[in-house]
PDB file of C-alpha atoms in Angstrom:
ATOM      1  CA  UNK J   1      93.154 -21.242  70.429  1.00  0.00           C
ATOM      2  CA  UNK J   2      90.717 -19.516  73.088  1.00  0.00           C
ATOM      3  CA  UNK J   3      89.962 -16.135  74.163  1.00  0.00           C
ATOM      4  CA  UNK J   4      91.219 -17.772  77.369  1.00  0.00           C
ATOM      5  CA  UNK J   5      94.763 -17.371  76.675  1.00  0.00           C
ATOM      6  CA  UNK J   6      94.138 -13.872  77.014  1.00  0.00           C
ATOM      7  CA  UNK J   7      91.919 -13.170  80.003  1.00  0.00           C
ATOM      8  CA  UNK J   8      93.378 -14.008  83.389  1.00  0.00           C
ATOM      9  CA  UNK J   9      93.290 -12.346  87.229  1.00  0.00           C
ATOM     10  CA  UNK J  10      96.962 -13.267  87.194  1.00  0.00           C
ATOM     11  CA  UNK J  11      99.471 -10.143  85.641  1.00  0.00           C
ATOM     12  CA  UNK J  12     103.291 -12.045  85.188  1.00  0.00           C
ATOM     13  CA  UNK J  13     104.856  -9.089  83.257  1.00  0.00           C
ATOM     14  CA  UNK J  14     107.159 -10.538  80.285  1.00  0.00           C
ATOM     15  CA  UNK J  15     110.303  -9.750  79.702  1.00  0.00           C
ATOM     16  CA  UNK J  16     112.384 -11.564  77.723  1.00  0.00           C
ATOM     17  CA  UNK J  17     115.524 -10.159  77.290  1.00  0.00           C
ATOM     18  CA  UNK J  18     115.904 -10.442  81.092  1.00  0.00           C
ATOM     19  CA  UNK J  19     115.297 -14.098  80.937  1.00  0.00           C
ATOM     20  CA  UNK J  20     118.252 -14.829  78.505  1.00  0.00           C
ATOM     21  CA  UNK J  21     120.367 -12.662  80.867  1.00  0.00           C
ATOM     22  CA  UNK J  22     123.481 -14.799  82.795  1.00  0.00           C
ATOM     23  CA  UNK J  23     122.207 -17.035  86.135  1.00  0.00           C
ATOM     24  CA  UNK J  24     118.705 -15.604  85.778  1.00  0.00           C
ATOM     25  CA  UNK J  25     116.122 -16.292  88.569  1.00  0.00           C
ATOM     26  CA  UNK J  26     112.413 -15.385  89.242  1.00  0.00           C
ATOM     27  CA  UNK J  27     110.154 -15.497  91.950  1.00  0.00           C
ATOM     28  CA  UNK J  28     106.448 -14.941  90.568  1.00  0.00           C
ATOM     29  CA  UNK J  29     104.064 -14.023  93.635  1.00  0.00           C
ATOM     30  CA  UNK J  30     101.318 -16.637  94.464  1.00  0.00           C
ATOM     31  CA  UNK J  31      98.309 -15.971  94.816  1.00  0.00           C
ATOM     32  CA  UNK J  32      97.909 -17.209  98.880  1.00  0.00           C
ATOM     33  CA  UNK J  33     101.178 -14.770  99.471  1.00  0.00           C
ATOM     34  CA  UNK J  34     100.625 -11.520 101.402  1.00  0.00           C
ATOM     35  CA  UNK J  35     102.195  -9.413  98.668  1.00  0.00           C
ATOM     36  CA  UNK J  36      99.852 -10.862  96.265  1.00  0.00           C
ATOM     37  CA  UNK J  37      98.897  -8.063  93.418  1.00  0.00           C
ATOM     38  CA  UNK J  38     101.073  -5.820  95.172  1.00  0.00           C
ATOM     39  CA  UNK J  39     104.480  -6.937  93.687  1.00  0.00           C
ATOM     40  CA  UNK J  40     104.362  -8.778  90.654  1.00  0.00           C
ATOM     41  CA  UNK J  41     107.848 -10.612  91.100  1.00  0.00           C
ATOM     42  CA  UNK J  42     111.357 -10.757  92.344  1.00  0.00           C
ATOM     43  CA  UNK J  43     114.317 -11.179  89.554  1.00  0.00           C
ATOM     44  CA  UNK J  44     117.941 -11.612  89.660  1.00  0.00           C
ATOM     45  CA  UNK J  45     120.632 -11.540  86.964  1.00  0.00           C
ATOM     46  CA  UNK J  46     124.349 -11.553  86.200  1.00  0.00           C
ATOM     47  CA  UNK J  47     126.650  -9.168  83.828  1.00  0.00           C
ATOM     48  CA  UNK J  48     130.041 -11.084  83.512  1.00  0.00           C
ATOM     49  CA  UNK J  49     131.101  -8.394  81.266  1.00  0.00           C
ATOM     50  CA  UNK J  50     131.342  -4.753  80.497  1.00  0.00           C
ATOM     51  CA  UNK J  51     131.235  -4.180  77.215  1.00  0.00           C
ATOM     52  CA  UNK J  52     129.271  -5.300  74.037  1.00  0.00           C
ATOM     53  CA  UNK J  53     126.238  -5.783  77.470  1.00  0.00           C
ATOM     54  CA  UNK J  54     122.848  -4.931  77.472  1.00  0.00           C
ATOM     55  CA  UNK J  55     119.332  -5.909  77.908  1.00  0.00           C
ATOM     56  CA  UNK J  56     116.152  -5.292  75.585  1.00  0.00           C
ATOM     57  CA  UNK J  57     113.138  -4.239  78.239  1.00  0.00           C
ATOM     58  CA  UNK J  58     109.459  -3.616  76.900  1.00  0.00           C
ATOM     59  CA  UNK J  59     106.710  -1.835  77.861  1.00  0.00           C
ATOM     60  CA  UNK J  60     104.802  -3.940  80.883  1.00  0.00           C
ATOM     61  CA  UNK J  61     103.751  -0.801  83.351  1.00  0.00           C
ATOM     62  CA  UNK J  62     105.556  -2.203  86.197  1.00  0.00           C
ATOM     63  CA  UNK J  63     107.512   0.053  88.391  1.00  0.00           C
ATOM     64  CA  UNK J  64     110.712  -1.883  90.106  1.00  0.00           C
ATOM     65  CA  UNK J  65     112.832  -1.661  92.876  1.00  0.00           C
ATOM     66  CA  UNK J  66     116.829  -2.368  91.623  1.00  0.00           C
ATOM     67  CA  UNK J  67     119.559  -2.823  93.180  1.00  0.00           C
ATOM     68  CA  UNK J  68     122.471  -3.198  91.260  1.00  0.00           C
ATOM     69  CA  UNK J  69     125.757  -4.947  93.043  1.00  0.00           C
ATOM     70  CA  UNK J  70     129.312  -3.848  91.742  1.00  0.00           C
ATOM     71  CA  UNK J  71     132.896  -4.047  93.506  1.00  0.00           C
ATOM     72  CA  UNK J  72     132.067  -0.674  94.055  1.00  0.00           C
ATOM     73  CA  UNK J  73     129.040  -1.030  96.359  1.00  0.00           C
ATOM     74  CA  UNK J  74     125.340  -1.369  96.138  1.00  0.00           C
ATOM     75  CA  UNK J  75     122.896   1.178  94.027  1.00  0.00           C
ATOM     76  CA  UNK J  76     119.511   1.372  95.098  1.00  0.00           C
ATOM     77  CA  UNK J  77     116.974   2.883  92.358  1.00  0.00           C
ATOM     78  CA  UNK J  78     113.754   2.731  91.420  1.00  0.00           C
ATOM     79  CA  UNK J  79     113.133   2.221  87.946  1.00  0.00           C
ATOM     80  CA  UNK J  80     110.326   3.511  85.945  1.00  0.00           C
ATOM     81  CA  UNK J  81     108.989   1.393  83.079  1.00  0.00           C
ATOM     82  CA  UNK J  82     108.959   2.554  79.520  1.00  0.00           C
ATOM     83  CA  UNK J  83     105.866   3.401  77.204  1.00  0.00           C
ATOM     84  CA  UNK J  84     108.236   1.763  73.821  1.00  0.00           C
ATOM     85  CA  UNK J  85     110.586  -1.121  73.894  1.00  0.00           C
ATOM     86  CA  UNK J  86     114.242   0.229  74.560  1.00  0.00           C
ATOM     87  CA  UNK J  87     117.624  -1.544  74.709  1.00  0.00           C
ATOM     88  CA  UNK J  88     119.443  -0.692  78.224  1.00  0.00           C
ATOM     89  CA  UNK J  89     123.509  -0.698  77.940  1.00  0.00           C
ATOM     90  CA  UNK J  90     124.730  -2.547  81.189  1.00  0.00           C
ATOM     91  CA  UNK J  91     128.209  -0.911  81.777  1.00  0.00           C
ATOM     92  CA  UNK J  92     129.458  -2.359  84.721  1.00  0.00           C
ATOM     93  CA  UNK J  93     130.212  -6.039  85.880  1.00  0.00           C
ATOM     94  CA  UNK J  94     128.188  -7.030  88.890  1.00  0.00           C
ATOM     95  CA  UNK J  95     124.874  -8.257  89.743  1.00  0.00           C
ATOM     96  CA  UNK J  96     121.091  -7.109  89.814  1.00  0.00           C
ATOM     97  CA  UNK J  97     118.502  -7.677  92.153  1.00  0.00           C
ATOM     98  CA  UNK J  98     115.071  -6.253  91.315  1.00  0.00           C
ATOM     99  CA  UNK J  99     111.240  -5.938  92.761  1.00  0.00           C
ATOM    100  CA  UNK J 100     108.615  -5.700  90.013  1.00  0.00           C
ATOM    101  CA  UNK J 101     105.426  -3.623  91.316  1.00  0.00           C
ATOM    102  CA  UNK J 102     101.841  -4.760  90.194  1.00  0.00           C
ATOM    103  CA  UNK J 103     100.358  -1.369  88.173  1.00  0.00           C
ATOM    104  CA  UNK J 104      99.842   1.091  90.500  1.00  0.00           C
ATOM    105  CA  UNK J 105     100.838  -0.306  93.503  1.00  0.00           C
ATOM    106  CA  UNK J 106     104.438   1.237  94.037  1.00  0.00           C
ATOM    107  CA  UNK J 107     102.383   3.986  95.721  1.00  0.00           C
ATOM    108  CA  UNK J 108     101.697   1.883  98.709  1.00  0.00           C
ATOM    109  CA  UNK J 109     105.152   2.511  99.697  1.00  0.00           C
ATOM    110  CA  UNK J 110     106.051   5.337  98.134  1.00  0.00           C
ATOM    111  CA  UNK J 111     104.394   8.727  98.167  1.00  0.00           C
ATOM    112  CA  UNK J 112     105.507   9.986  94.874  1.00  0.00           C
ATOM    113  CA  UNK J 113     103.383  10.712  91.683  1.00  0.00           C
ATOM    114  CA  UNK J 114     104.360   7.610  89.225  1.00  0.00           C
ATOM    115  CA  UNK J 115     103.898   9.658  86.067  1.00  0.00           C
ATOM    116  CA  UNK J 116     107.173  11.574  86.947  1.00  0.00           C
ATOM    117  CA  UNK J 117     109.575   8.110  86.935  1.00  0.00           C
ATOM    118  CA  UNK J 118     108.305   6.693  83.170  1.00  0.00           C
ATOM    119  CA  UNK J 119     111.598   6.354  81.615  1.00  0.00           C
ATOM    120  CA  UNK J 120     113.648   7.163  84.605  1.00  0.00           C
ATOM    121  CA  UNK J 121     115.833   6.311  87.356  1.00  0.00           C
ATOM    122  CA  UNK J 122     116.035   7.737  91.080  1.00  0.00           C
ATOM    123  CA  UNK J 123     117.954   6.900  93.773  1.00  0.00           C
ATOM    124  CA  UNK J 124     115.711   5.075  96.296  1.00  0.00           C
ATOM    125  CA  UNK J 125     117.370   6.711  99.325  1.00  0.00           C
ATOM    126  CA  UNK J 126     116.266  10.074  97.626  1.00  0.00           C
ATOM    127  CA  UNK J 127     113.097   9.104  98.563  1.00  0.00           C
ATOM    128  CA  UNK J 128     112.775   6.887 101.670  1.00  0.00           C
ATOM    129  CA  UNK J 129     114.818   6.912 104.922  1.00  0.00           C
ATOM    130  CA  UNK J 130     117.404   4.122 105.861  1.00  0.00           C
ATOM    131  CA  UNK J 131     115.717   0.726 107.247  1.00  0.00           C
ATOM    132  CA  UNK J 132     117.149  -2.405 108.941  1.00  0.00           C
ATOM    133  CA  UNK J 133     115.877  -4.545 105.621  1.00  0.00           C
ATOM    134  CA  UNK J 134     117.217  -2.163 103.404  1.00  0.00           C
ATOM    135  CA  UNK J 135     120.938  -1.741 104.833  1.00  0.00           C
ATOM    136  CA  UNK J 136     120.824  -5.706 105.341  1.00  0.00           C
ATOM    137  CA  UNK J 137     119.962  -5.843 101.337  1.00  0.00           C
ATOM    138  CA  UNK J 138     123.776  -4.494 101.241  1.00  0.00           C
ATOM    139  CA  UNK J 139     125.424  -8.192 102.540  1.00  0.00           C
ATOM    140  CA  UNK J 140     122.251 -10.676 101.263  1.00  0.00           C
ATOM    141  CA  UNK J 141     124.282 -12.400  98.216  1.00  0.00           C
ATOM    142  CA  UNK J 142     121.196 -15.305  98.211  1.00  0.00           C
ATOM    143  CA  UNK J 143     118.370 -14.554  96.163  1.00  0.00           C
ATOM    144  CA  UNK J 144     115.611 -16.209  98.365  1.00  0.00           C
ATOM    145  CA  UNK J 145     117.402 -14.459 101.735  1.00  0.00           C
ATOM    146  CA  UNK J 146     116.767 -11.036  99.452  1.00  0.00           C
ATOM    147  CA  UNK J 147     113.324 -12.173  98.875  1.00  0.00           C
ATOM    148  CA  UNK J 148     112.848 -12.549 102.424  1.00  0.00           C
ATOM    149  CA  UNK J 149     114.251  -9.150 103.429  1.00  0.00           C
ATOM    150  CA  UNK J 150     112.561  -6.999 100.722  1.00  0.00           C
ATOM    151  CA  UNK J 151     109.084  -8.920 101.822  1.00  0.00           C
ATOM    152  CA  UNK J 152     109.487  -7.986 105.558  1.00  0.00           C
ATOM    153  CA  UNK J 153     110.150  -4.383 104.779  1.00  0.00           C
ATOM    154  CA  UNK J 154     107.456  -3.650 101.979  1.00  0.00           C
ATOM    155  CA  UNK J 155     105.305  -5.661 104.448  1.00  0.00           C
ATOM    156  CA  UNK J 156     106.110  -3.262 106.945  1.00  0.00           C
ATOM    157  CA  UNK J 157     106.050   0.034 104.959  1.00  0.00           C
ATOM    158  CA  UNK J 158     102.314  -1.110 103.075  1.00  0.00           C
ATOM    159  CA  UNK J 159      99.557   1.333 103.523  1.00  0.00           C
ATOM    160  CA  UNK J 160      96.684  -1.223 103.454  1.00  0.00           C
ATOM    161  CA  UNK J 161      93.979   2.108 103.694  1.00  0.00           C
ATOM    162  CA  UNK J 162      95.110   4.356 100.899  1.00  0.00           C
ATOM    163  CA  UNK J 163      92.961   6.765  99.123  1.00  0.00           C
ATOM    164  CA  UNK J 164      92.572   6.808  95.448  1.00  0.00           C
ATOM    165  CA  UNK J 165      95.081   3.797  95.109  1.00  0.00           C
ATOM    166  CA  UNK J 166      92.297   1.535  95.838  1.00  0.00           C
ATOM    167  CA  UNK J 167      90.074   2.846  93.225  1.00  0.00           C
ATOM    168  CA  UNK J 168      93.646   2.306  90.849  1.00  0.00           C
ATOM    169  CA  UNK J 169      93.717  -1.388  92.354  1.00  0.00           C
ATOM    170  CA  UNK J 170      90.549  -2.358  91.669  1.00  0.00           C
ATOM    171  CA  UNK J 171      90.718  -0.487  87.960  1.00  0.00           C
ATOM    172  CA  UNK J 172      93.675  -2.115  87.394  1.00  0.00           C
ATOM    173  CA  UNK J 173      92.479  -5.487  88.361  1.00  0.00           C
ATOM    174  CA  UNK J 174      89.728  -4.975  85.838  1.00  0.00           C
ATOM    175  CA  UNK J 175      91.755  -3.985  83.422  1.00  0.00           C
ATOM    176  CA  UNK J 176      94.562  -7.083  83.381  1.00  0.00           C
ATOM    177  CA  UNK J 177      91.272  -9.657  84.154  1.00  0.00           C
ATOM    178  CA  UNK J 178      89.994  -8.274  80.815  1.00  0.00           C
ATOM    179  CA  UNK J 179      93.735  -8.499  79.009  1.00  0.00           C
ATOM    180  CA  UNK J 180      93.360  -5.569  78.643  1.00  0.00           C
ATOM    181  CA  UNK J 181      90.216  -4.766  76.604  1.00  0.00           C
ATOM    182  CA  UNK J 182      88.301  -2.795  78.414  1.00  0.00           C
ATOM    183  CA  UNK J 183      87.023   0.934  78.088  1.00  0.00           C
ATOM    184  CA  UNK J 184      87.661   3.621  80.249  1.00  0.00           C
ATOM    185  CA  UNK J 185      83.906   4.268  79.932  1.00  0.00           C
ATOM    186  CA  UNK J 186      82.924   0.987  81.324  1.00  0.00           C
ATOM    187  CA  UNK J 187      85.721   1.371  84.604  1.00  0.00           C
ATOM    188  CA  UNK J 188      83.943   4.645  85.131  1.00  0.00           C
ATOM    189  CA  UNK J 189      80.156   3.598  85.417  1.00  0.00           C
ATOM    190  CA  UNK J 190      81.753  -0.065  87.568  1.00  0.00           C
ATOM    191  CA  UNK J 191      83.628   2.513  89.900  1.00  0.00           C
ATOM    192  CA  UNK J 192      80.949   5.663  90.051  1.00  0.00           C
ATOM    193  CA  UNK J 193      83.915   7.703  88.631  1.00  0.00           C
ATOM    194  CA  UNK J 194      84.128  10.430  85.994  1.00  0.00           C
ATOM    195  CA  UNK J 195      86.941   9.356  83.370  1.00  0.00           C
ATOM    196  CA  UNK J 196      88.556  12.759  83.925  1.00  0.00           C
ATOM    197  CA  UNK J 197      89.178  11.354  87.037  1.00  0.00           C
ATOM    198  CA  UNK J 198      90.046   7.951  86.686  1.00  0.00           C
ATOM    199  CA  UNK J 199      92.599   9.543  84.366  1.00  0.00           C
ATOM    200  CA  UNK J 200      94.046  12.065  87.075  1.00  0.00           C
ATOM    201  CA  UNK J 201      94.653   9.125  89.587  1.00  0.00           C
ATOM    202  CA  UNK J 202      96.018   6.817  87.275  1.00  0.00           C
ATOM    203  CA  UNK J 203      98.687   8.983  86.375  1.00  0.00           C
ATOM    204  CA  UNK J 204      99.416   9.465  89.913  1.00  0.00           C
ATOM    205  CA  UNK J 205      99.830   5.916  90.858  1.00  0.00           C
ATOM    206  CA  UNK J 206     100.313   4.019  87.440  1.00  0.00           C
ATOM    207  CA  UNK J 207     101.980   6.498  85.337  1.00  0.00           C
ATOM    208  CA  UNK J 208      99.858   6.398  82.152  1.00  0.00           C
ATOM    209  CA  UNK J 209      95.926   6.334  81.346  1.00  0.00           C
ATOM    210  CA  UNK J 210      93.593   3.239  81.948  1.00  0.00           C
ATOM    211  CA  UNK J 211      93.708   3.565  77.792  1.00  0.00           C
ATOM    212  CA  UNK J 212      97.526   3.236  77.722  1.00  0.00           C
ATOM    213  CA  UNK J 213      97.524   0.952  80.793  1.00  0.00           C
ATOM    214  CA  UNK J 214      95.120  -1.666  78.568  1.00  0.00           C
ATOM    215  CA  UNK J 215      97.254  -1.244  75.702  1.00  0.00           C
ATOM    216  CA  UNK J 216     100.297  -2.716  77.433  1.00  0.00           C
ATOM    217  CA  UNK J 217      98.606  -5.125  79.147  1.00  0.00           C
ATOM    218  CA  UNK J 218      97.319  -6.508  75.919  1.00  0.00           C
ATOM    219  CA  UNK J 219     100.325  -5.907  74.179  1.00  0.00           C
ATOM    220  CA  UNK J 220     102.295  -7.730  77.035  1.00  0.00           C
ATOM    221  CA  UNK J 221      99.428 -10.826  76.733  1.00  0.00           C
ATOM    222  CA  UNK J 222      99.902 -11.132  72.611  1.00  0.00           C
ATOM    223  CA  UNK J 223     103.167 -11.036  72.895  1.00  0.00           C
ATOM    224  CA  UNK J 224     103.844 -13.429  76.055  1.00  0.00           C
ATOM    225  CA  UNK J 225     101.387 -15.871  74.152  1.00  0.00           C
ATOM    226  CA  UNK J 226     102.564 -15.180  70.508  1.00  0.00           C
ATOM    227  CA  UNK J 227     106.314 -16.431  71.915  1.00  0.00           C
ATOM    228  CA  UNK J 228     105.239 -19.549  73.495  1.00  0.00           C
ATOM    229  CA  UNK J 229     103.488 -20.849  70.324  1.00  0.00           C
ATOM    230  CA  UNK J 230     106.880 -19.902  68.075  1.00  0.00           C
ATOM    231  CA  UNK J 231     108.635 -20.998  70.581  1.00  0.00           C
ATOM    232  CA  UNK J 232     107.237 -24.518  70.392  1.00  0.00           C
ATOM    233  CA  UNK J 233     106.731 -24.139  66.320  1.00  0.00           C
ATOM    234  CA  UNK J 234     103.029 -23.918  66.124  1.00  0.00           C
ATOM    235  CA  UNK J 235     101.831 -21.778  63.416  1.00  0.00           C
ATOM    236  CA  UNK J 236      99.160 -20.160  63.788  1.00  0.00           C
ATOM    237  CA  UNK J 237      97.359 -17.074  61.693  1.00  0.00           C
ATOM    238  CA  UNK J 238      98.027 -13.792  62.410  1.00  0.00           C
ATOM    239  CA  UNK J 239      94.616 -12.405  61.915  1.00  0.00           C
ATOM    240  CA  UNK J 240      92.683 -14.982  63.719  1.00  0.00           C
ATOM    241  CA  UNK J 241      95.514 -14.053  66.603  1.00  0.00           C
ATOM    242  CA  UNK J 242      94.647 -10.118  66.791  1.00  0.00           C
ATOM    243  CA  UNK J 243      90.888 -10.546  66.821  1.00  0.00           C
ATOM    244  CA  UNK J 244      91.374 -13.386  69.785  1.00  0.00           C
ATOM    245  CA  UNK J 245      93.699 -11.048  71.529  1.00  0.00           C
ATOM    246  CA  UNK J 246      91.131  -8.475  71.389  1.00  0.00           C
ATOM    247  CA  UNK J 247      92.259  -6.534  68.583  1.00  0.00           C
ATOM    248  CA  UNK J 248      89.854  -5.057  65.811  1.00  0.00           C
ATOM    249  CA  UNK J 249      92.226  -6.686  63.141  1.00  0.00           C
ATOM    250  CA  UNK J 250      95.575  -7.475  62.200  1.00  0.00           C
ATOM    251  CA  UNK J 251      96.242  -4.224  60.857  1.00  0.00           C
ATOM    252  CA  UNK J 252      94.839  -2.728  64.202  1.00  0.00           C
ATOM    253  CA  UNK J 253      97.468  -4.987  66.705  1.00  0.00           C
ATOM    254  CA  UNK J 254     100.392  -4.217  64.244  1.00  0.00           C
ATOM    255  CA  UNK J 255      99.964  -0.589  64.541  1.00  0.00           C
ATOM    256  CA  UNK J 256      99.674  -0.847  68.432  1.00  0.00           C
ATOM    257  CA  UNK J 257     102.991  -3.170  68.063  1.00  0.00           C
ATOM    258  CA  UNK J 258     104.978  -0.870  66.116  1.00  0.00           C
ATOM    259  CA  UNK J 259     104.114   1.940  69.145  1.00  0.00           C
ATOM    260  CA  UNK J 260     105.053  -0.112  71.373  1.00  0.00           C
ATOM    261  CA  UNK J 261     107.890  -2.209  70.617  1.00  0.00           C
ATOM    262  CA  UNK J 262     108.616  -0.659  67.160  1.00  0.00           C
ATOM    263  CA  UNK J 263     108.214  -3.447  65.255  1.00  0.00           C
ATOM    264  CA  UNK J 264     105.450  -6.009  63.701  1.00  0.00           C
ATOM    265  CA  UNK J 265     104.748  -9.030  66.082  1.00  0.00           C
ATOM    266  CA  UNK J 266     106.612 -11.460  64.050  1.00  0.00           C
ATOM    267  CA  UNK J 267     109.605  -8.763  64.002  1.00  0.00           C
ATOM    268  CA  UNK J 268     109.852  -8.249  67.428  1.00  0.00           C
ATOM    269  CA  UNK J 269     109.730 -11.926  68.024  1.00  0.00           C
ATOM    270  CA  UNK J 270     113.087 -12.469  65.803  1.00  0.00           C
ATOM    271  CA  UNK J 271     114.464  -9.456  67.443  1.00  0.00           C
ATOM    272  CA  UNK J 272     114.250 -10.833  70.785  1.00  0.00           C
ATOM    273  CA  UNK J 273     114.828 -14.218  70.206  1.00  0.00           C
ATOM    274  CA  UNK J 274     117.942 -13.574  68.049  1.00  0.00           C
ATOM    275  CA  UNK J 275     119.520 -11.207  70.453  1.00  0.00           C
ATOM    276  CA  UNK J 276     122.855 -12.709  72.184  1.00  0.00           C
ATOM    277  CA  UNK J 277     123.265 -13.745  75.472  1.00  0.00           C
ATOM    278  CA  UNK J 278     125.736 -12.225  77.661  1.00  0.00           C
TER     279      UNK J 278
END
């Protein structure tokens, strides 16, 4: 196993328990596409029932778009991602529809500092006005004709000359090309930036510190990687794993799991894996 598995200019956020999740679907942006490191992915799942439901979401420092389809109507939100793994009840039967942001980039269509939605949930409308795209979104049952209309309007709303967000995307590029093990220090002297700074702006448009930002990613990369080899029963040692995943030691990526995910890598794996569909 190579250092490659862990270094890539390509950010798919993983989340499992969304995956095992009824009539699942996922649209990961290509590289040649126009939203390219602007929205990570589109997702859609079913909840045929409402109760014993819910979903297990870790920490991947994606903001996302959801809208959530019920007899009742359609519920716009944006959703803030979370800095430990969490387990979501889904109460009501229905349908969900969601946009995943690359880090940081949610502020190219929203002018709202990212550090307030970690662990929440707003009401999109509280926050934007109406828009063709968006009141179409409300009678689009087909995933790709969704795709379609939430490309055309983030297309439309995209600041392409932004501020401080551009000093974010390029930071955060850095950051996922390095899986995440890279010091604040060195995005500072690449960028001409103090790190008091680079800290203010990331918490406007990414929520969290380049530190915390690299943590996840990494996390997110172990993890991702440490699946697919259970997955498809090669062993492999732990210890040779965390120092080519860019931890000092095993001891080191444990503790970062158990702040994370709140649990030990092979822990978390059996958690997830074992959790029933619904």
């Amino acid at each position: 196993m190579e250092k490659s598995y862990f270094k890539s200019n390509f950010y798919a956020p993983y989340q499992p328990g969304f995956e095992k999740k009824v009539n699942y679907q996922n649209y990961v942006i290509p590289i040649n596409h126009p939203l390219f490191e602007i929205v990570s992915d589109f997702y859609q799942f079913e909840s045929n029932t409402i109760t014993n439901n819910e979903v297990c979401v870790i920490p991947d420092g994606c903001i996302d778009l959801l809208f959530t389809y019920t007899e009742d109507g359609v519920a716009k939100t944006v959703d803030g991602f979370y800095r430990e793994k969490v387990i979501i009840p889904i109460s009501v039967r229905g349908c969900a529809f969601g946009v995943r942001f690359f880090p940081g980039a949610i502020t190219s269509i929203l002018k709202i500092n990212t550090s307030e939605l970690i662990g929440k949930q707003i009401p999109l409308m509280d926050l934007i006005n109406s828009d063709y795209d968006l009141d179409k979104m409300n009678e689009t049952s087909n995933f790709n004709g969704r795709i379609t209309l939430m490309t055309n309007y983030i297309l439309k709303k995209i600041n392409k000359v932004y501020d401080s967000s551009k000093i974010v995307h390029y930071s955060t590029k850095k950051i996922i090309s390095f899986g995440g093990n890279i010091s604040i220090s060195e995005l500072a002297s690449e960028t001409s930036y103090t790190i008091r700074y680079l800290r203010e702006i990331f918490h406007k448009h990414v929520g969290v510190s380049p530190k915390e930002l690299c943590d996840i990613i990494k996390f997110q990369n172990s993890f991702a990687t440490l699946s697919k080899f259970r997955n498809n029963n090669i062993t492999l040692s732990l210890s040779n794993f965390a120092i080519q995943a860019g931890y000092y030691d095993q001891s080191h990526m444990n503790k970062s799991y158990k702040k994370i995910a709140g649990s030990l890598p092979q822990k978390l794996y059996m958690d997830m894996f074992s959790q029933k569909d619904y």
